[in-house]
CSV table of C-alpha atoms in Angstrom, one decimal:
chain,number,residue,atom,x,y,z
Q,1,UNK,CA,0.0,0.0,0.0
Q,2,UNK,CA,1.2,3.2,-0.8
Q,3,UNK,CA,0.6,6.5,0.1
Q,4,UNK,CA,1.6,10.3,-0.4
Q,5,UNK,CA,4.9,10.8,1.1
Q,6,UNK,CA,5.7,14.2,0.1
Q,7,UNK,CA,5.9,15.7,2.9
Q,8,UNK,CA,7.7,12.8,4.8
Q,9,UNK,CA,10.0,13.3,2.1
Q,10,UNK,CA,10.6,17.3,2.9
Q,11,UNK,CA,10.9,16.8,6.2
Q,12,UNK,CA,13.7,14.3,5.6
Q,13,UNK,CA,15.4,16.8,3.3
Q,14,UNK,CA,15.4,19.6,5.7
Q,15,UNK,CA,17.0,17.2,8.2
Q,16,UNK,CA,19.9,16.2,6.0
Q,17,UNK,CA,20.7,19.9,5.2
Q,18,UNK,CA,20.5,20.8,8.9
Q,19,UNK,CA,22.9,17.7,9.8
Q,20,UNK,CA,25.1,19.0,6.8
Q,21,UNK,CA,24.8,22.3,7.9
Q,22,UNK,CA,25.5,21.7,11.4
Q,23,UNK,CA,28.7,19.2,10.6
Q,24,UNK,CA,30.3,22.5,8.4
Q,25,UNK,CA,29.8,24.8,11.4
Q,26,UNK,CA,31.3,22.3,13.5
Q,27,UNK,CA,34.3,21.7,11.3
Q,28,UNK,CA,34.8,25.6,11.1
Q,29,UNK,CA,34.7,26.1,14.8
Q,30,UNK,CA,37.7,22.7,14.7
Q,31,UNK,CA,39.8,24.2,12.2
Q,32,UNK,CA,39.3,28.0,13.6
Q,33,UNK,CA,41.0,27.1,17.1
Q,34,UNK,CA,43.3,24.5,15.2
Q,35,UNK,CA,44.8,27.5,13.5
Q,36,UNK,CA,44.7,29.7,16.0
Q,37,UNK,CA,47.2,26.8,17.8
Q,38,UNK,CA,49.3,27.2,15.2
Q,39,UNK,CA,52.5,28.5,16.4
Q,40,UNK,CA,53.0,31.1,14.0
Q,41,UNK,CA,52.4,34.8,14.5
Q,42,UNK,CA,50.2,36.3,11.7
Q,43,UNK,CA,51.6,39.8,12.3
Q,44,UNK,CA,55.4,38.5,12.3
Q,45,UNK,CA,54.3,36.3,9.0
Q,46,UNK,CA,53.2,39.6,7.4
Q,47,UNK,CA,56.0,42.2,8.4
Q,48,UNK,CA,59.0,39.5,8.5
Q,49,UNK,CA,61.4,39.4,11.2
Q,50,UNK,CA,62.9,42.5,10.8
Q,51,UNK,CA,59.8,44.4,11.8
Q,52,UNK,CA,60.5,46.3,15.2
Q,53,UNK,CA,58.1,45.1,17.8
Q,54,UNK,CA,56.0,48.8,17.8
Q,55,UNK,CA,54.8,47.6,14.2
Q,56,UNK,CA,54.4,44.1,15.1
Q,57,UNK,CA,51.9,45.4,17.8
Q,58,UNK,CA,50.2,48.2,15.7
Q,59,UNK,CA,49.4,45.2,13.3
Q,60,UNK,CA,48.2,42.7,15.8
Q,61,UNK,CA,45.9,45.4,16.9
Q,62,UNK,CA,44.9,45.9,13.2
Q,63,UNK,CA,44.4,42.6,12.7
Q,64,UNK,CA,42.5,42.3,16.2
Q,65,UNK,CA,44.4,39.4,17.2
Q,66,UNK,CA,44.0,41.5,21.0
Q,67,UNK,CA,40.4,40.7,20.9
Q,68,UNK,CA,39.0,37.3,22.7
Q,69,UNK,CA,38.8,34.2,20.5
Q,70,UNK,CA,35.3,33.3,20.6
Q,71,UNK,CA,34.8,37.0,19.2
Q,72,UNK,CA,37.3,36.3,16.1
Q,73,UNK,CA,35.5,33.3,15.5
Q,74,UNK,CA,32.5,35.1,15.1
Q,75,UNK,CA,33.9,37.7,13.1
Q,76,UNK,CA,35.8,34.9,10.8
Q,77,UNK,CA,32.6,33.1,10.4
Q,78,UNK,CA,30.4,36.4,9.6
Q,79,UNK,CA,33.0,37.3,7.2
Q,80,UNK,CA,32.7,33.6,5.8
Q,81,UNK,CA,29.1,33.4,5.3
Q,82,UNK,CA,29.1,36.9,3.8
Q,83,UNK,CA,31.6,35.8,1.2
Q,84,UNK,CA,34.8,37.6,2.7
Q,85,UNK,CA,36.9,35.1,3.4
Q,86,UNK,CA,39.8,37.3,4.2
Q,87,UNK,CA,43.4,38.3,2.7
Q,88,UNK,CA,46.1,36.2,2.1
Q,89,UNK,CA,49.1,37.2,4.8
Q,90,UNK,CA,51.3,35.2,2.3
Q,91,UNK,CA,50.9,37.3,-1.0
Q,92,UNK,CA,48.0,39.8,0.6
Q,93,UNK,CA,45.7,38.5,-2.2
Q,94,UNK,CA,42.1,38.1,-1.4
Q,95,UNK,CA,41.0,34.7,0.0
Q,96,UNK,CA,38.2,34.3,-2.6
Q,97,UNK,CA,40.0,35.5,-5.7
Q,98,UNK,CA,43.4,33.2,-4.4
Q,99,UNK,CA,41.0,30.3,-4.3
Q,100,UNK,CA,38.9,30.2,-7.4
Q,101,UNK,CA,40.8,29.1,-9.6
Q,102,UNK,CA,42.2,26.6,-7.6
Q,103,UNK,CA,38.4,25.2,-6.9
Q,104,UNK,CA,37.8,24.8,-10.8
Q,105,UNK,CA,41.0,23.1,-11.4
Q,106,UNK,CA,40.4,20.6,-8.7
Q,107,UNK,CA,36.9,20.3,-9.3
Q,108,UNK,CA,38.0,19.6,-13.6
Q,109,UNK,CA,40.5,17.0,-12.0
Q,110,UNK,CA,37.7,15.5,-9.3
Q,111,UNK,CA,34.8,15.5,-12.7
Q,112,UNK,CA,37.3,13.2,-14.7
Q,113,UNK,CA,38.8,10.8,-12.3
Q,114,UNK,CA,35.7,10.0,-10.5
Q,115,UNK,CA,33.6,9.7,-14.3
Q,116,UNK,CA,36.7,7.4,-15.6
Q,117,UNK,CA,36.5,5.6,-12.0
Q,118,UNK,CA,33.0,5.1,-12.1
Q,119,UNK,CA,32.4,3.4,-15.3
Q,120,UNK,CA,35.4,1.3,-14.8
Q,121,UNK,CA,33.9,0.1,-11.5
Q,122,UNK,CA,30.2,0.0,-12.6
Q,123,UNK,CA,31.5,-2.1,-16.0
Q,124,UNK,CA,34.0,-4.4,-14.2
Q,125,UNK,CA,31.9,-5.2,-11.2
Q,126,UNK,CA,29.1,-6.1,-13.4
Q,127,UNK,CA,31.1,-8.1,-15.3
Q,128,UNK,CA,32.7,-9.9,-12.1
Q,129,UNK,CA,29.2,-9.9,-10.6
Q,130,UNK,CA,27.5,-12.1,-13.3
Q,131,UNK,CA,30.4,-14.5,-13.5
Q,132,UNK,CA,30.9,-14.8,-10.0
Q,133,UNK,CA,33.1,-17.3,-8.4
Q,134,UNK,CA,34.9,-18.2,-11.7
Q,135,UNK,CA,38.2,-16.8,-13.2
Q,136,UNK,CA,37.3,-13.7,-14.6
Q,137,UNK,CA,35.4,-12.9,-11.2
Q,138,UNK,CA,38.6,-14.0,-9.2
Q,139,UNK,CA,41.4,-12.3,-11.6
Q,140,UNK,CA,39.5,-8.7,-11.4
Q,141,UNK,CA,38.6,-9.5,-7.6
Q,142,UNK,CA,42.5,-10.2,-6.8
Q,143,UNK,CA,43.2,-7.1,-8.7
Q,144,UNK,CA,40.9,-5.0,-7.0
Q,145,UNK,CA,42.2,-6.1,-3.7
Q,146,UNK,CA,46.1,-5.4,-4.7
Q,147,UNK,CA,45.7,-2.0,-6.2
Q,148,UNK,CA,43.6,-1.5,-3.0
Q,149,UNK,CA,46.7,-2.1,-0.8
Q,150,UNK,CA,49.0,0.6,-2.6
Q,151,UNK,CA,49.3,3.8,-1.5
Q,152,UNK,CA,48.2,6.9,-3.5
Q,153,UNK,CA,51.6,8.4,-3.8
Q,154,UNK,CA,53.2,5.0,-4.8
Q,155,UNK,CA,51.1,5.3,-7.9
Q,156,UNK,CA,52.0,8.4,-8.3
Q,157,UNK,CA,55.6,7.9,-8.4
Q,158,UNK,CA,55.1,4.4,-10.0
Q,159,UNK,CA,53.0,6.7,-12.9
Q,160,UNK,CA,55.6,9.5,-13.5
Q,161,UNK,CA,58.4,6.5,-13.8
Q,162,UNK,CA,57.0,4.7,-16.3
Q,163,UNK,CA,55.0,7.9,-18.5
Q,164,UNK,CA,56.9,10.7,-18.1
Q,165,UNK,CA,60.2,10.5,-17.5
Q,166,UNK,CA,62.3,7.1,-17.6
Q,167,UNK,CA,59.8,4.0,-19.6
Q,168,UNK,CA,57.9,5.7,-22.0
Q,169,UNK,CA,58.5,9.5,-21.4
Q,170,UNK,CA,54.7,10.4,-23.3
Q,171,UNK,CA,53.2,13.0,-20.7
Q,172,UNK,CA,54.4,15.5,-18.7
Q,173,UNK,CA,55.1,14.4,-15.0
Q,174,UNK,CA,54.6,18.3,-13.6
Q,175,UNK,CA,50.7,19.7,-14.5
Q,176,UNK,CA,51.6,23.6,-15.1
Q,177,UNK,CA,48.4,24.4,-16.5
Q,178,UNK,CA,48.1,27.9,-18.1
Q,179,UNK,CA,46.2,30.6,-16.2
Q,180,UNK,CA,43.0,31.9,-18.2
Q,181,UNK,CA,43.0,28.7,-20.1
Q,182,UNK,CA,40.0,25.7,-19.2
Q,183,UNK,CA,42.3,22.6,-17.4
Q,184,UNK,CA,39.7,20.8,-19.8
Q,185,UNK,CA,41.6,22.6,-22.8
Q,186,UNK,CA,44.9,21.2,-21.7
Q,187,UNK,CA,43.9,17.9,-20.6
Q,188,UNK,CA,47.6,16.6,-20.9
Q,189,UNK,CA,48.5,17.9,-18.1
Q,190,UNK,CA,45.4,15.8,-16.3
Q,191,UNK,CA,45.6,12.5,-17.8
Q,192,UNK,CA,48.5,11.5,-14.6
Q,193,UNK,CA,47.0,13.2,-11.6
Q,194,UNK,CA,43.8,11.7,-12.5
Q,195,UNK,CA,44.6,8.3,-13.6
Q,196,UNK,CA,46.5,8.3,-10.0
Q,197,UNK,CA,43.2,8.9,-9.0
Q,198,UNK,CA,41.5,6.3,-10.7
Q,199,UNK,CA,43.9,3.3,-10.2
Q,200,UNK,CA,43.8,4.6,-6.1
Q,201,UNK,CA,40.1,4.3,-5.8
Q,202,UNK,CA,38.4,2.4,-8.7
Q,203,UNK,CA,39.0,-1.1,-7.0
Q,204,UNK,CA,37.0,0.0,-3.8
Q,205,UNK,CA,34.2,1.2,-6.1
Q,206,UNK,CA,34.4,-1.8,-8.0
Q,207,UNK,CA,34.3,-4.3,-5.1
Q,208,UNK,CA,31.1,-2.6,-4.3
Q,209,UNK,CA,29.4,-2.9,-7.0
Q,210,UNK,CA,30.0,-6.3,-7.5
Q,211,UNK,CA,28.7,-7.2,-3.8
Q,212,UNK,CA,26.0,-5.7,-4.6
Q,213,UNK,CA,24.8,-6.9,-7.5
Q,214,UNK,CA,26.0,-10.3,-6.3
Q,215,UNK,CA,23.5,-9.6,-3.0
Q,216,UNK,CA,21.0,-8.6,-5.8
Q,217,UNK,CA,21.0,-11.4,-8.0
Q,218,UNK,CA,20.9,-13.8,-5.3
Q,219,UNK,CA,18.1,-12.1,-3.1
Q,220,UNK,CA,14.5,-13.2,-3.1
Q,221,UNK,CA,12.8,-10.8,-5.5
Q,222,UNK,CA,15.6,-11.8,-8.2
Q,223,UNK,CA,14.3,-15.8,-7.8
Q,224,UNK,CA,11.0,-14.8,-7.4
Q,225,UNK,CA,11.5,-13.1,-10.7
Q,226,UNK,CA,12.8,-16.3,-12.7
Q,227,UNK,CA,10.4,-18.6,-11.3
Q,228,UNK,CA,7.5,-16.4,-12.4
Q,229,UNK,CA,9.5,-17.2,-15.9
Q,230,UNK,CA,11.4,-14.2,-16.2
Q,231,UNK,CA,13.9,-14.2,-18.2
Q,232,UNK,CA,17.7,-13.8,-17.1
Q,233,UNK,CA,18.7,-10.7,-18.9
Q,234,UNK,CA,15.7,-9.1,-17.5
Q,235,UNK,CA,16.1,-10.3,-13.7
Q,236,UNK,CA,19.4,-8.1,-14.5
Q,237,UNK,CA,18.7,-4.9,-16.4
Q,238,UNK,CA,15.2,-4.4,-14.1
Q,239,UNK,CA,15.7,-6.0,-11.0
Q,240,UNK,CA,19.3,-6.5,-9.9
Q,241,UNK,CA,21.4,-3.7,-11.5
Q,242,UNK,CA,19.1,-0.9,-10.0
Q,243,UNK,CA,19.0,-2.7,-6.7
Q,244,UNK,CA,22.6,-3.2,-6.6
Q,245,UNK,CA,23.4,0.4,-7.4
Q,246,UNK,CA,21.9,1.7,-4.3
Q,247,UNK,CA,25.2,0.8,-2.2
Q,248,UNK,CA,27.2,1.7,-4.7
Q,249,UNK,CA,26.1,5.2,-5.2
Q,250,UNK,CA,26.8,5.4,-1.4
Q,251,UNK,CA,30.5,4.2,-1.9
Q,252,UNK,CA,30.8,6.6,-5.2
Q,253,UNK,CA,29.7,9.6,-2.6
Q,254,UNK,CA,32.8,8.3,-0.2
Q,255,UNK,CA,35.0,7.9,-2.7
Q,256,UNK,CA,34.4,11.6,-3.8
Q,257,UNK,CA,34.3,12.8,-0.5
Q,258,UNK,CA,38.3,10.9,-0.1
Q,259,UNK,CA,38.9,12.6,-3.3
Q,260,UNK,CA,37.6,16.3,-2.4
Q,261,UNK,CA,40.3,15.9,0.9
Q,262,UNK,CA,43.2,12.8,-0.2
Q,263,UNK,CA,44.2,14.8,-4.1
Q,264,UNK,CA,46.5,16.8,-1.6
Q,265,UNK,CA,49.1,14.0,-2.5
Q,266,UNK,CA,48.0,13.7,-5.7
Q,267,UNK,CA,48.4,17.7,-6.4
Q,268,UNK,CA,51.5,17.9,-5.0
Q,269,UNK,CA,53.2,15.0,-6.2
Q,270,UNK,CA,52.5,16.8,-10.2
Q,271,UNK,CA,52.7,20.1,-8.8
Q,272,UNK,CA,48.9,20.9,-9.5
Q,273,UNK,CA,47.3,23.8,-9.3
Q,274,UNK,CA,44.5,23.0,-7.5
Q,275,UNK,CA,42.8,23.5,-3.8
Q,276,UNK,CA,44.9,20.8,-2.2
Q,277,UNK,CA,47.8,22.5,-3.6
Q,278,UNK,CA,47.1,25.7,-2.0
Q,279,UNK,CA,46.3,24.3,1.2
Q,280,UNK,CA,49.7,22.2,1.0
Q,281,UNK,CA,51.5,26.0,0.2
Q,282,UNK,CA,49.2,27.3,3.1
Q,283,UNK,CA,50.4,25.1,5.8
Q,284,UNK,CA,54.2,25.4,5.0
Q,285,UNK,CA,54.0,29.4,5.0
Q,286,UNK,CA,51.4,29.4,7.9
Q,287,UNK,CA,48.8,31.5,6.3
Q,288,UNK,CA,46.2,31.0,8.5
Q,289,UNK,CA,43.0,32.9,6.4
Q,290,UNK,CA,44.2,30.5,3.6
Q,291,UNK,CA,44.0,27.2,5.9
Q,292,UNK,CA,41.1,27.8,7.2
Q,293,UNK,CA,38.9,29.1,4.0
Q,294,UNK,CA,40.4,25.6,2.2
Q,295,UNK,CA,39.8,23.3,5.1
Q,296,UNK,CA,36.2,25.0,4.8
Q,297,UNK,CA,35.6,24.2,1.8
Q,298,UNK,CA,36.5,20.7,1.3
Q,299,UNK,CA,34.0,19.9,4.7
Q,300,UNK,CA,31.1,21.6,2.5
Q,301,UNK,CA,32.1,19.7,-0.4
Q,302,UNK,CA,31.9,16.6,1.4
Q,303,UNK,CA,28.7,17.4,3.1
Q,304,UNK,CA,26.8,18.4,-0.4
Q,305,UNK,CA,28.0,15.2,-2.1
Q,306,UNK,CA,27.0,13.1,0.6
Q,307,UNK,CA,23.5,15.2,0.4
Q,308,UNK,CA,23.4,14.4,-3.1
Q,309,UNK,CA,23.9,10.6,-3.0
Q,310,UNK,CA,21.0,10.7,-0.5
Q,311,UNK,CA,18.6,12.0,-3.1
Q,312,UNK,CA,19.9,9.9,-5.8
Q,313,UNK,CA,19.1,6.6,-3.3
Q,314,UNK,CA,15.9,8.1,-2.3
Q,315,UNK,CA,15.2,8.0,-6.6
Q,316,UNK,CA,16.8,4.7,-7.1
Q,317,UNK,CA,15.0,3.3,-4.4
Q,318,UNK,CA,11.0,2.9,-5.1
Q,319,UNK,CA,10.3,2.1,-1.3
Q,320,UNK,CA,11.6,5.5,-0.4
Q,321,UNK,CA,10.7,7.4,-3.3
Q,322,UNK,CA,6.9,6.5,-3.1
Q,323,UNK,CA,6.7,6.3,0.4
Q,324,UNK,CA,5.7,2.9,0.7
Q,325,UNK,CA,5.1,1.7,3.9
């Protein structure tokens, strides 16, 4: 029996974005005191250590670092969610204009991995899936499981070895993409950051969608289906593969959300322009408005992707999408 679930269904949305919205404010109030632990002194960073300490303490009172901390958290965070997300004490560029491009580069590198990754996973789990427990399903399984094991920057490393500079020397192991130009418009320098990418998380992906379908084809409704005379192909395309994508769409939302925070090696390894790259340069030279606007914005990322894969399992599953109790 079924009934109207709209509203069950907007209350259940408002509830995610206020979770979300509640795990970003928590992570800002984290990495504000983290950096304010940090022992650097913004006003020193700025001025150098020549300044004399009459300008070091005009500046600190400029900056208000005199002020309590819970009032420059609130200050920080008003300045946040009205877009001002400070100066740079590095370079003295604004926050917001520093980080832009950096976001699209990242997000242009994120975009192809996790689309390569995807339908690598999606066509080799199937694949495993429906000859499960023979060769082909134990020779991709065994693979999956020994990529698994390497580290990120291994592959890295291994990558720039063997295509760009000693094996087969075909792409270039730094990614200096050209300002003003689209990263999508000089997609040799992405091709090894993002196939780092792909070889680092494809075999998780892809040992979740073949569990899944596996559970699928092998659950109740699937042998209900073929002794009602369905036929195989069918049981497949319309019962198991939609099933079975449920927990994999939750895995793909992991895996981005260990992409949007673990490309840090990955960007510095080829010298990539991207947010991780910044927050890398931010960290070494202490620049605290830098940190903290970066460490921001990877928690929102992650908390809008996992949002996301919620709705996309509310429409994939017909119990929850049609409110059927």
């Amino acid at each position: 029996m079924s009934r109207p679930a709209t509203g069950g269904r907007g209350r259940w949305l408002l509830r995610r974005v206020a979770y979300g919205a509640t795990a970003v404010w928590a992570t800002s109030v984290v990495v504000f005191a983290a950096t304010q632990a940090l022992p650097s002194d913004p006003a020193m960073a700025i001025l150098g250590g020549d300044a004399t300490p009459e300008s070091l303490a005009r500046l600190r009172l400029d900056l208000g670092l005199d002020r309590p901390l819970w009032q420059r958290y609130l200050d920080w965070l008003g300045g946040v969610l009205t877009g001002d997300l400070g100066r740079s004490l590095d370079s003295g560029t604004d926050v917001a204009t520093l980080l832009g491009g950096r976001i699209a580069n990242s997000l242009a590198l994120l975009l192809l991995a996790l689309s390569v990754a995807v339908a690598l996973a999606l066509a080799l789990g199937l694949f495993a899936a429906l000859r499960r427990g023979g060769l082909a399903d134990r020779v991709v399984t065994s693979t999956a499981v020994s990529l698994q094991a390497v580290p990120g920057f291994v592959v890295a490393v291994a990558l720039i070895v063997l295509l760009a500079t000693t094996v087969w020397p075909v792409l270039p192991a730094a990614s200096l993409l050209e300002p003003g130009l689209s990263p999508f418009a000089q997609l040799h320098y992405l091709v090894l950051p993002a196939l780092t990418l792909v070889v680092a998380e494809t075999p998780y992906l892809l040992r979740q969608v073949r569990s899944s379908v596996v559970e699928a084809l092998e659950s109740d409704y699937a042998t209900a289906a073929r002794l009602r005379g369905v036929p195989e192909r069918r049981v497949i395309w319309r019962h198991a593969l939609p099933n079975g994508l449920v927990p994999a769409v939750q895995a793909t939302a992991l895996t981005t959300g260990v992409l949007l925070g673990g490309s840090l090696v990955v960007e510095v390894a080829f010298s990539y322009p991207g947010l991780g790259g910044a927050l890398n340069a931010a960290v070494g030279a202490r620049d605290i408005p830098v940190i903290q606007a970066a460490a921001l914005l990877i928690a929102g990322g992650v908390v809008v992707v996992n949002l996301l894969a919620d709705l996309v399992t509310v429409l994939l599953t017909p119990r929850l999408r049609t409110g059927e109790s």
